[in-house]
Structure formats: C-alpha cells, structure tokens
Short mmCIF file of C-alpha atoms in Angstrom, two decimals:
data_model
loop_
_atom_site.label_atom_id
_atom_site.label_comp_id
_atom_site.label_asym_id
_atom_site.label_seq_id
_atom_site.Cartn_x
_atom_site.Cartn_y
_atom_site.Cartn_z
CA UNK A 15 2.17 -32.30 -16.90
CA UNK A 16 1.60 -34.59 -14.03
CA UNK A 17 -1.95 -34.97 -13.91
CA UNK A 18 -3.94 -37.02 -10.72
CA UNK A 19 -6.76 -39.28 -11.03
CA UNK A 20 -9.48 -38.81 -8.22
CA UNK A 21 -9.40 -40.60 -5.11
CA UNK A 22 -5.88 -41.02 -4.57
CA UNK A 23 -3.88 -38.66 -1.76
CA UNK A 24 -2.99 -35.90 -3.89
CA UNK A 25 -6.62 -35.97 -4.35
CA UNK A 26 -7.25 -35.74 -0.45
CA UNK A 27 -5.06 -33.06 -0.55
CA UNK A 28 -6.58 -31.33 -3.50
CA UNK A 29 -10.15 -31.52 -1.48
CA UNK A 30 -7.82 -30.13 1.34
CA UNK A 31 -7.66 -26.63 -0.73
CA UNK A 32 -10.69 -26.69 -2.45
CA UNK A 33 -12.22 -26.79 1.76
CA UNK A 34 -9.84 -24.12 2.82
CA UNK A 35 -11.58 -21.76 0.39
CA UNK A 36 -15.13 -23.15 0.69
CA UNK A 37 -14.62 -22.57 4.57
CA UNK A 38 -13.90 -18.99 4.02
CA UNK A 39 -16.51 -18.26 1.61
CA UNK A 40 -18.77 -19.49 4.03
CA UNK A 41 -18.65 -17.65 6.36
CA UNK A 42 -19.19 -14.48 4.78
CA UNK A 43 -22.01 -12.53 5.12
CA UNK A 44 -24.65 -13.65 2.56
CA UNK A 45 -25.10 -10.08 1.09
CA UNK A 46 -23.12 -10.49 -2.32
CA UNK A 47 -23.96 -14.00 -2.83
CA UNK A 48 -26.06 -16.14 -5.42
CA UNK A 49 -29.64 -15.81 -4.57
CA UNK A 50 -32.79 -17.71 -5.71
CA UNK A 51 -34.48 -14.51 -7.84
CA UNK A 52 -38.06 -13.96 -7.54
CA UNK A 53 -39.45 -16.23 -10.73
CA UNK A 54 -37.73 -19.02 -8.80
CA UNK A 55 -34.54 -18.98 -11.17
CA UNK A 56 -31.38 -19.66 -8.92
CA UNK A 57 -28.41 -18.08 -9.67
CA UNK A 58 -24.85 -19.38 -9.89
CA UNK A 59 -21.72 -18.16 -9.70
CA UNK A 60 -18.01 -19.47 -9.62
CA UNK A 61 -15.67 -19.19 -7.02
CA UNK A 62 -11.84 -18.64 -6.72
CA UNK A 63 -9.69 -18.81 -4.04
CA UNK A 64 -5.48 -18.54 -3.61
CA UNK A 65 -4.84 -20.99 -0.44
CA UNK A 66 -1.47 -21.14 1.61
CA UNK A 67 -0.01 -24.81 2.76
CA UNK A 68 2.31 -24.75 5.24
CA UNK A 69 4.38 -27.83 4.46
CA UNK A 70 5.73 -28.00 8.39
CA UNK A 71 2.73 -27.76 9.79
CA UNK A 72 0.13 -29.23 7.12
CA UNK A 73 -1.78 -26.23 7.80
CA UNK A 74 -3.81 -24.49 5.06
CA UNK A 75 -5.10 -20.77 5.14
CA UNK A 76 -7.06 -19.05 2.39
CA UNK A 77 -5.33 -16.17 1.71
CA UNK A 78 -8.03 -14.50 -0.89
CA UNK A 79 -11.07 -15.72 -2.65
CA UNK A 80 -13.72 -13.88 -5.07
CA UNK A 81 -16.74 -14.79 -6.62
CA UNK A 82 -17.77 -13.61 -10.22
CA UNK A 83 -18.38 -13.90 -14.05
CA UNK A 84 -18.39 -10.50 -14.89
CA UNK A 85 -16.26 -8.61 -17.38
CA UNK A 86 -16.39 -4.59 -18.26
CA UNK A 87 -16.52 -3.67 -21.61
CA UNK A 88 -14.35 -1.31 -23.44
CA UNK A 89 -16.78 0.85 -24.12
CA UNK A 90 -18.49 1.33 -20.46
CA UNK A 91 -14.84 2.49 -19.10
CA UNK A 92 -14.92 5.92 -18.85
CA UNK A 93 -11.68 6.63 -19.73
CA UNK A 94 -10.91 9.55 -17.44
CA UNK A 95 -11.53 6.62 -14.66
CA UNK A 96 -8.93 4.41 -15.63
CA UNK A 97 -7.15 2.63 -13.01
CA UNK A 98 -9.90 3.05 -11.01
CA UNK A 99 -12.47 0.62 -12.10
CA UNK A 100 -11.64 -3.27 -11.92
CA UNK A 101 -11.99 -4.49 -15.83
CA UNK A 102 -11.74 -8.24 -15.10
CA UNK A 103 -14.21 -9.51 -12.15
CA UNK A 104 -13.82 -12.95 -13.05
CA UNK A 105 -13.23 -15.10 -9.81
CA UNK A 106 -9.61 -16.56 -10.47
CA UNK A 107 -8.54 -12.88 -11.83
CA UNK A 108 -9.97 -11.16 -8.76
CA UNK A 109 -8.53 -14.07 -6.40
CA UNK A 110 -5.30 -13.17 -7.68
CA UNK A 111 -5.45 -9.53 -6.83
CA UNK A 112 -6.72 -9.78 -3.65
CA UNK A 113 -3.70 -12.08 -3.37
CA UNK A 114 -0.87 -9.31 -4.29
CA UNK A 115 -2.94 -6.90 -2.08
CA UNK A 116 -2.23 -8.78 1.16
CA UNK A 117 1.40 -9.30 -0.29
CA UNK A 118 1.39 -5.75 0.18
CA UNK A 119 -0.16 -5.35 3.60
CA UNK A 120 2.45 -7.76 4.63
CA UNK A 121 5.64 -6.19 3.30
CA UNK A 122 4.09 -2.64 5.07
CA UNK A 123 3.75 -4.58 8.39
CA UNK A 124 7.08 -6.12 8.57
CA UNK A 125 8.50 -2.65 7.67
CA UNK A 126 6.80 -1.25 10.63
CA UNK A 127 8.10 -4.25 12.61
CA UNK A 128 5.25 -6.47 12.88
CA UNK A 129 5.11 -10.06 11.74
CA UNK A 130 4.38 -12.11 8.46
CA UNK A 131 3.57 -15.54 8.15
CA UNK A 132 3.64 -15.77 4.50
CA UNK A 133 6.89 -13.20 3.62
CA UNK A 134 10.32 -13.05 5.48
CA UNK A 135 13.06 -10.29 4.50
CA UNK A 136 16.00 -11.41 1.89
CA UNK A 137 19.12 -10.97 3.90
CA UNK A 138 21.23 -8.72 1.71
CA UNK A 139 18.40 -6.58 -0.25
CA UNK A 140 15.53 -4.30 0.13
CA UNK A 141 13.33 -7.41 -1.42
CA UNK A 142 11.21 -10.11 0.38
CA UNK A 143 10.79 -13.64 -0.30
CA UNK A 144 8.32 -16.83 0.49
CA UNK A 145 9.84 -19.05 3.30
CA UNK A 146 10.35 -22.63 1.71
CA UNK A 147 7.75 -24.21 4.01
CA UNK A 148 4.82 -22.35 2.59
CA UNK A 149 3.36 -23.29 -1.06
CA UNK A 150 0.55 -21.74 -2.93
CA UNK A 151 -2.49 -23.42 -4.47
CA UNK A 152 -5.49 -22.30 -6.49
CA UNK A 153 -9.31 -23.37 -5.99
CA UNK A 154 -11.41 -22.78 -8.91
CA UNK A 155 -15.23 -23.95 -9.00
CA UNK A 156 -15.24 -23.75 -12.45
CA UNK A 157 -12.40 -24.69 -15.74
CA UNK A 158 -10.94 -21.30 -16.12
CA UNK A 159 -12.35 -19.40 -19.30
CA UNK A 160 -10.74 -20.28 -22.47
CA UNK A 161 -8.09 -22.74 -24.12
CA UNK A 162 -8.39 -24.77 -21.22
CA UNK A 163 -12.13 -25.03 -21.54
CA UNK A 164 -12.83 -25.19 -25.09
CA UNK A 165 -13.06 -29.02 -25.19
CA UNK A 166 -16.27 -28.57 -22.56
CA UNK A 167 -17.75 -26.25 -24.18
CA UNK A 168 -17.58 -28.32 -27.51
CA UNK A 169 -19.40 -30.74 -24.90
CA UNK A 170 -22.03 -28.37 -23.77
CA UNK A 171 -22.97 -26.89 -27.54
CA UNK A 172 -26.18 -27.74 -28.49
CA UNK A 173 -25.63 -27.53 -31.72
CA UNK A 174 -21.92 -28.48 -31.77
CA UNK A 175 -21.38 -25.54 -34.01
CA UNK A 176 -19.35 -22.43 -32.86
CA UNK A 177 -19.83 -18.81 -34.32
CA UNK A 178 -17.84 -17.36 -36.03
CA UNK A 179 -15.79 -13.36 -36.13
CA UNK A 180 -17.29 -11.73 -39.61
CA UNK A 181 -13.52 -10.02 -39.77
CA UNK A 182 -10.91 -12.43 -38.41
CA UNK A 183 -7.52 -11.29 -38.45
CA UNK A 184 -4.16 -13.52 -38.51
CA UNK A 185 -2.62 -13.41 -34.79
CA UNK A 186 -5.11 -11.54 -33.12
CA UNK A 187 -6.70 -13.04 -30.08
CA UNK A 188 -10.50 -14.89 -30.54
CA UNK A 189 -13.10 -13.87 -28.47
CA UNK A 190 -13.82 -17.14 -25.92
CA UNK A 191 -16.56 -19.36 -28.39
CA UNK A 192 -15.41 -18.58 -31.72
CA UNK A 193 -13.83 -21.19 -33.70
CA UNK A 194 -13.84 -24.05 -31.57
CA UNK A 195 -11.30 -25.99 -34.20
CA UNK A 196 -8.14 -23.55 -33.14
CA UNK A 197 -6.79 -24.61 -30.00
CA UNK A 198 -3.81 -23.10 -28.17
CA UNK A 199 -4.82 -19.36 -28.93
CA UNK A 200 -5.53 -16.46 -27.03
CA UNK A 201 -9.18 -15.74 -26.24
CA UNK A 202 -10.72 -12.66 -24.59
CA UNK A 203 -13.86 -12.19 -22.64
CA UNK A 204 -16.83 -12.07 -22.75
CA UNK A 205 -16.75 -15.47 -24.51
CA UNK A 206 -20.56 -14.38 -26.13
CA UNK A 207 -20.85 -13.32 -29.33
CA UNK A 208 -23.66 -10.78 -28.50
CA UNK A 209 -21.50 -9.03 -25.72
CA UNK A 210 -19.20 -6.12 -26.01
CA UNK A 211 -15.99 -6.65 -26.31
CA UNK A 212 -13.41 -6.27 -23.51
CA UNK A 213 -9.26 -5.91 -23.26
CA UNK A 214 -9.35 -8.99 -20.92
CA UNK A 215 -7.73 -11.87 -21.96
CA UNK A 216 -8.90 -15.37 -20.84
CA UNK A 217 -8.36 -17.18 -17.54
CA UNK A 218 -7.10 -19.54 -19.35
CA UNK A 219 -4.39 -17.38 -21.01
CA UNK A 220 -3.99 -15.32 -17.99
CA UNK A 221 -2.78 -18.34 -15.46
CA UNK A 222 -0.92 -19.91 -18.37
CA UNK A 223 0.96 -16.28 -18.02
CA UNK A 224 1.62 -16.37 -14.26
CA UNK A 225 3.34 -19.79 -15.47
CA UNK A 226 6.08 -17.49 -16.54
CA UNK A 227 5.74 -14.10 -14.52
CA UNK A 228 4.59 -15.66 -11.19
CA UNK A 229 1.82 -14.96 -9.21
CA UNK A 230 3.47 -11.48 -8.44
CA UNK A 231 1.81 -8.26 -10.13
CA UNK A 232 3.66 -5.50 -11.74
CA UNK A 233 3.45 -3.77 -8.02
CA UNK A 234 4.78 -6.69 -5.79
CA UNK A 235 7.13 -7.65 -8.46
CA UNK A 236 9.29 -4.75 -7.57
CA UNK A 237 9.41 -6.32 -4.03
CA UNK A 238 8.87 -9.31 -3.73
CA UNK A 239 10.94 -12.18 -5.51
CA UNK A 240 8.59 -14.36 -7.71
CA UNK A 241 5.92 -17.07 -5.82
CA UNK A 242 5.11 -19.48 -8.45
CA UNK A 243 1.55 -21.81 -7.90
CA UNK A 244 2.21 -24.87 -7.10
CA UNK A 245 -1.20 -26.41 -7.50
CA UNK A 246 -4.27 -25.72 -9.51
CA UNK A 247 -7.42 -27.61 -7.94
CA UNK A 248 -10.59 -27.90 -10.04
CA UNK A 249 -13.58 -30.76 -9.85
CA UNK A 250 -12.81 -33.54 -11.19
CA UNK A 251 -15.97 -33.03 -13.79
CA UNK A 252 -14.96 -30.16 -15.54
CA UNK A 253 -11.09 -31.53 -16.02
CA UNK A 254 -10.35 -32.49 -19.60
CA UNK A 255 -6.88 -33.93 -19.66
CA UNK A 256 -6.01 -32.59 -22.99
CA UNK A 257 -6.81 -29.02 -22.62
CA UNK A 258 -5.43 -28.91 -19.15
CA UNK A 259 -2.18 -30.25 -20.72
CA UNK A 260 -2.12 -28.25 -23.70
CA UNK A 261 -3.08 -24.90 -21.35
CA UNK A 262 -0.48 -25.33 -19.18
CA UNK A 263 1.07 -28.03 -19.40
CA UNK A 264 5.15 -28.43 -19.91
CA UNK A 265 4.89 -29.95 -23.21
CA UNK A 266 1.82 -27.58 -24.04
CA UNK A 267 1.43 -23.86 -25.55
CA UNK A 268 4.23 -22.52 -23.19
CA UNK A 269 6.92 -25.39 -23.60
CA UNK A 270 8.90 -22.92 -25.62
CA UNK A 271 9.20 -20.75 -22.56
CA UNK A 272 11.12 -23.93 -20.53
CA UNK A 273 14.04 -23.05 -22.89
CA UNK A 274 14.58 -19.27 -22.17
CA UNK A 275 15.21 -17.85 -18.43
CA UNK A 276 14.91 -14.15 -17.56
CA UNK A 277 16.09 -13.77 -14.34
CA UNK A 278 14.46 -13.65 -11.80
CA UNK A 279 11.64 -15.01 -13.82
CA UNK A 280 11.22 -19.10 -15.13
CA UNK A 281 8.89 -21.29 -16.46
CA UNK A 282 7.53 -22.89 -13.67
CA UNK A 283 3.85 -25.24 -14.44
CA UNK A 284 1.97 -25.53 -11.87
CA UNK A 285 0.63 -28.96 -10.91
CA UNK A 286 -3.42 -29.95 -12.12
CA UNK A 287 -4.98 -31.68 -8.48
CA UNK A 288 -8.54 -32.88 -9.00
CA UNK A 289 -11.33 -32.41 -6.26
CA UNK A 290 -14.16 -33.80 -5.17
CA UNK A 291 -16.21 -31.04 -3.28
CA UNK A 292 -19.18 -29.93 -4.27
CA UNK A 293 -19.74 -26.19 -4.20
CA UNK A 294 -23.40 -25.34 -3.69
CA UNK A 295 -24.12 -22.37 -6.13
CA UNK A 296 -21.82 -24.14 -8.97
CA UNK A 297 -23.27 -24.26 -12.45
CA UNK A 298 -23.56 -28.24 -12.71
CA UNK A 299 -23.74 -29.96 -15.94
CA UNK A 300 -25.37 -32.70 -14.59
CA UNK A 301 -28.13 -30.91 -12.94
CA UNK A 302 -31.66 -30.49 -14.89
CA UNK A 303 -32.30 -27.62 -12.76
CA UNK A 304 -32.08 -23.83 -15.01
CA UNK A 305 -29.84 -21.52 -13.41
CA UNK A 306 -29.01 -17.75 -14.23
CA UNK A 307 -25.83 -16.35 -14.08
CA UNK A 308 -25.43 -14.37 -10.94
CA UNK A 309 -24.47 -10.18 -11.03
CA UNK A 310 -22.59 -9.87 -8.31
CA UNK A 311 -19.32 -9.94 -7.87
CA UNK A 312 -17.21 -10.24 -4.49
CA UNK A 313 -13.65 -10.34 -3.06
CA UNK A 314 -12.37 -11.09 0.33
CA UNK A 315 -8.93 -10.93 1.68
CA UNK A 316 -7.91 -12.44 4.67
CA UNK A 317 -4.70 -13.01 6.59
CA UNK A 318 -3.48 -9.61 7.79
CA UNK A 319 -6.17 -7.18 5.16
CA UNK A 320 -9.53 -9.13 6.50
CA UNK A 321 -11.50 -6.84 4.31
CA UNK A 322 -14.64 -7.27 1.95
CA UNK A 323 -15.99 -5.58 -0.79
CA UNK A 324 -19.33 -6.37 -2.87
CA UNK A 325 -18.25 -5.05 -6.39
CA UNK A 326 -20.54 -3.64 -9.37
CA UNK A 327 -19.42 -2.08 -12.69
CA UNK A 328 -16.01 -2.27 -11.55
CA UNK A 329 -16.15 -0.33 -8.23
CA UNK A 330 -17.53 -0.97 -4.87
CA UNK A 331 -21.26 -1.18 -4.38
CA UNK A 332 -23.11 0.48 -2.15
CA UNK A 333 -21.11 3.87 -2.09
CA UNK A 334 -21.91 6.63 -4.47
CA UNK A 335 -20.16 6.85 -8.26
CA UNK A 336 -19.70 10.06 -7.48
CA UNK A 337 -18.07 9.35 -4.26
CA UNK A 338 -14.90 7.95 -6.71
CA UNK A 339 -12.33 8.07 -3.59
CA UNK A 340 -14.29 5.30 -1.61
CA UNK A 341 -16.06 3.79 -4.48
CA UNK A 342 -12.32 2.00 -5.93
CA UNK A 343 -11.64 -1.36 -4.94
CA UNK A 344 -8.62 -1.99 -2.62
CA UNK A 345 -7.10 -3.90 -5.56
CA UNK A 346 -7.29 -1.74 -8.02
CA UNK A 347 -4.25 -0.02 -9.82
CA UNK A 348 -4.52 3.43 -8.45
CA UNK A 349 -4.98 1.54 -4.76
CA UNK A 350 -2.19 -0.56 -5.49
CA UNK A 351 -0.18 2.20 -6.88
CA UNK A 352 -0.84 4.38 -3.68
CA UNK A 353 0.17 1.23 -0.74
CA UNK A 354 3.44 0.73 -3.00
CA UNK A 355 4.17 4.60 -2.50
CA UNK A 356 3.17 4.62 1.08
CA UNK A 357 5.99 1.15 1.65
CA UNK A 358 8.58 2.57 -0.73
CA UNK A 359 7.78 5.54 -2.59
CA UNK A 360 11.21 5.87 -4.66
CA UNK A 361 9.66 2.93 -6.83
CA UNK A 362 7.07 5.09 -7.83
CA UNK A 363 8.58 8.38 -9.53
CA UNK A 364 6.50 8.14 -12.67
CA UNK A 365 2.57 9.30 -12.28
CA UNK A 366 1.93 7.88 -15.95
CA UNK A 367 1.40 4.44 -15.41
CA UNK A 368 2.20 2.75 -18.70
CA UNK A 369 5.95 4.87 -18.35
CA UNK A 370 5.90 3.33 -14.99
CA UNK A 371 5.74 -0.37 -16.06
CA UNK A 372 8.24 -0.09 -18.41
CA UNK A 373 10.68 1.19 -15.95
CA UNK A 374 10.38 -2.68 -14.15
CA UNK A 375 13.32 -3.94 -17.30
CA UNK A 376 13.13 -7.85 -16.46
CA UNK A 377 9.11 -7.96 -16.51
CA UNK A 378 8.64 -6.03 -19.12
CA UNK A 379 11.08 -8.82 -21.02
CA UNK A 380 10.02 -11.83 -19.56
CA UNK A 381 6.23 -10.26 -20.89
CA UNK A 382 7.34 -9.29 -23.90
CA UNK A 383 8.41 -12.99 -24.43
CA UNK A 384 5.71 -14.65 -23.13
CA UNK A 385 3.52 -12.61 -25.35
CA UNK A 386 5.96 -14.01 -28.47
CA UNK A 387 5.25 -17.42 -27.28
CA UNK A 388 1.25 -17.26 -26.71
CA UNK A 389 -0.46 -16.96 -29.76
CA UNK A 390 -2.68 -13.94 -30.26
CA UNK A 391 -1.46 -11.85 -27.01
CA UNK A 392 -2.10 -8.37 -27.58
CA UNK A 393 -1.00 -5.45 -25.06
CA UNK A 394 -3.82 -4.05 -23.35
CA UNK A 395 -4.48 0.17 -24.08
CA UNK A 396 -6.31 0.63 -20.77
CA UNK A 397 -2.44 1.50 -18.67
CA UNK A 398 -2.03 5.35 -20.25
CA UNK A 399 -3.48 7.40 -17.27
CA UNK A 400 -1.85 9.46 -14.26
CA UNK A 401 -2.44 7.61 -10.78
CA UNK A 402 -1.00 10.44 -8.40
#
C-alpha cells in the first residue's frame, strides 16, 4: 500500500475531500450535532463522509456523510423489528448507506428519464455503471474502529494493559479492546468491555470487506456493477502506517484475496491520503480538554435524495416508536428493500430476506470467501425476517 506523507499534493488533494464533507456537514442545521452539555462537558463525535471527484472537471461533491459512535445491542433489537432498526450507527457504516441509498434514487430517476451525474446505463444490460471520470473517496474524522486502530489505542491505554474475554474461543471474532497482542482479526463493537454485545463487526473489518465486494450493498449490487473506493482520507494524527497497511493494505490481511477473482467482484485496495483539517467536535489526543461522547447520531444524503434524519435507537427521532412506518430510516433494509421493488420488482420475489440474499450467487461467493480470508468473520443472525 502506497501510503502519502503530509504536505505533498496528494495531500492537498486529500484536504480537498476531507473539505468537501466538512462543507456539507456544515451547513446542516445544528439540531443533531455535538453540544456543550450543561456541567460544561463538550461532546464529540466523529464524522464520515463518501465524496465524488470528478476527474474532468476537478470537481468534488459529497455524496453522503453521518455522524455517530453508536452501536445497538443484540439484546435491545426487538426481533419482530428487524430490518427496521439501523444496528450499526457508526459514521463510516452509516456514510456508506446513505451512499447506496442515493445509488438508488439515481437508478429510479434515470428510469423515469431524468439525469444522473454519478451513474450512466451499460449499453447491452438492464445494469448501470460509474462513468470513468468520477472516483470515490472516503473522509473519516476518526481511524476506523478496530485492526486498523489497535496500535492507537495501545497508545492511548493508561495502563497499557488490555482486558481480556473470560471464554475466548479459537476463530471467533474479539470484541474491539481485547487482546491488544492479536492483530489482523476480526473485532466487533462496542469495543468496551462493560457494553453489550452487538452483531456488528468493526469499521475496520467492514471497509477492509468493501476491498473485495465494493462499495455496492446487497441491494445495488443487483444493479449496479461494482464502484470500488479509491481513496481513504484520515488526519494525519491518527494514521499509523502499520495498521493501515496491515488493514488494508495489498500485502496485508486481505493479500490472499489479490489471488482469487469472482466476477464481477476483485480485490481492489483503496489508496490511504492523509489530511490536515481540523474538524471542530473531533476527539483530539492532544487536547487537555475532557470530552463526552456525543448520543446522537445523524445522516445526510445529498445529490439527488437531499434528505436528513436525526437517528436514536436505530430509528428516526422525533417521530413516535409506535409510529414504525415513519420512524425507519431511509437506509434501512426494509426501505431499501421497498425502492429496489418500486425500480425493478422481479429482483425481489422472496419476502424472507436471508432466502433473498442468497439468491444474488456471485456475492454470496465472493462473501463467503472473503469471510475464509478474514480471520474471525462470523455471519450475522439479524437477516431472517419478512420485509413485504
């Protein structure tokens, strides 16, 4: 893995995307953002964002960005609201779904004849493509959760000791701070010891995947022929060149994965750029200043969605629980699952949704591989429930 110094041009143009996003998330409303709480504790948060560059034009657009550290537990999913309620609201994770979502939105409009700037139609199939003058990047305020952090947190650890599980099992995934001495591994979230346990893999192990499987879900996959990232941007203080290479680097974790293609799926690493940008409710390191992590959560999608939602528990705040209809998130499965039948409903016969993403042959194999090659990876249980 190529990775940049700071203050070189790949570093300009790594500020370039890190501004795009820090643009947009400005001027949102300040309702759902990081707030100084009243015993005078500020709160921090980190920020994601999925930026288009188009090469022609040197033009970049943020496409999606979220806020958020939050994870649901297991055991607060009520299961007869599965595929309703967003389990992952970290920031990158988010980001990323907002990011299929107006992948989407797009394929609907050109089907009803209006215009995309980010998809064009393949010429002899029902499927869509990227044009080659637009690239896709990655602003993250923070190192993403996980292998690729566990040399800062080493760092940060007062007492330079990690805990450990009581009843560790041989390939199954860690939980995000135990065992600091195995590297390479799947983690899951929370990373605290004293929270419950979640499904959610790391960021971390989650980007390393999209490595593989593209930044296209198991919705937009079915449409849409893989976008790879080109470019993952973080500040230059919380880049540890070692973890970012062996996280996703060519000749890290996932090299194994450079030696077996499943169309239309490759391993394709993503470049590490280095920024400079300060991002004003980051949690600094080199700040005396105590902080609290913030609650809420928020995504935005822009291009053709421009929509916001303030999230909480996994559903959108402000509306009633009861209210279950409104209260999903525009990017969650059911949501997803119900745009996909509205553009093309004969790629949504099955109503079970775990039957439904094993109907999709080459993801299902290029996942199944991936998880052979990532350490730990274990399916998920939250996909058995009905969506229509």
């Amino acid at each position: 893995m190529k990775m940049v110094s700071p203050f070189t041009d790949e570093n300009q143009f790594g500020n370039s995307v890190a501004q795009s996003v820090l643009d947009a998330f400005r001027r949102l409303p300040s309702h759902g953002k990081p707030i100084v709480r009243a015993n005078g504790l500020k709160e921090w948060t980190t920020l994601a964002g999925i930026v288009a560059h188009n090469v022609e034009e040197n033009t970049f657009e943020c496409i999606s960005l979220a806020t958020g550290v939050k994870c649901n537990a297991v055991s607060k999913i009520d299961q007869a609201k599965l595929g309703c309620v967003l389990h992952d609201c970290h920031a990158e994770i988010l980001a990323l779904r907002g990011f299929n979502r107006v992948l989407l939105e797009n394929i609907k409009n050109i089907k009803e004849g209006k215009p995309s700037n980010i998809l064009i139609k393949k010429e002899k199939e029902d499927k869509f493509k990227c044009p080659k003058k637009m690239t896709f990047h990655l602003y993250v305020s923070e190192c993403p959760c996980g292998d690729a952090s566990m040399e800062l947190l080493i760092k940060k650890s007062k007492d330079k000791e990690p805990w450990r599980l009581r009843n560790e099992t041989p390939n199954q995934p860690l939980r995000g701070r135990a065992d600091f001495s195995q590297l390479g591994i799947v983690r899951t979230k929370p990373g605290r010891a004293d929270s419950p346990c979640s499904w959610s893999k790391s960021c971390s192990d989650k980007l390393s995947a999209r490595e593989y499987l593209s930044l296209c879900n198991a919705q937009t996959s079915l449409l849409v022929q893989p976008i790879y990232l080109s470019t993952l941007v973080l500040p230059t203080e919380v880049v540890e060149e070692s973890a970012i290479k062996r996280a996703f680097g060519a000749t890290g974790r996932l090299a194994p994965l450079a030696e077996v293609c499943i169309p239309p799926y490759k391993f394709t690493p993503f470049q590490v750029l280095q920024c400079d940008v300060p991002f004003e409710y980051a949690n600094t390191s080199n700040s005396s200043e105590k902080k609290v992590t913030s609650t809420n959560v928020q995504l935005w999608m822009g291009n053709v969605v421009q929509q916001r939602e303030v999230i909480h528990n996994g559903i959108r705040s402000g509306v009633k629980a009861t209210n279950f209809e409104k209260a999903m998130s525009l990017v969650c499965r059911r949501q997803l699952m119900h745009l996909l039948k509205a553009i093309q409903p004969a790629l949504t016969n099955d109503a079970n949704y775990a039957n439904w993403k094993e109907e999709n042959k080459e993801r299902r194999e290029a996942k199944r591989l991936l998880m052979s090659v990532m350490k730990g990876w274990m399916p998920n249980e939250g996909s058995d429930f009905v969506w229509d």
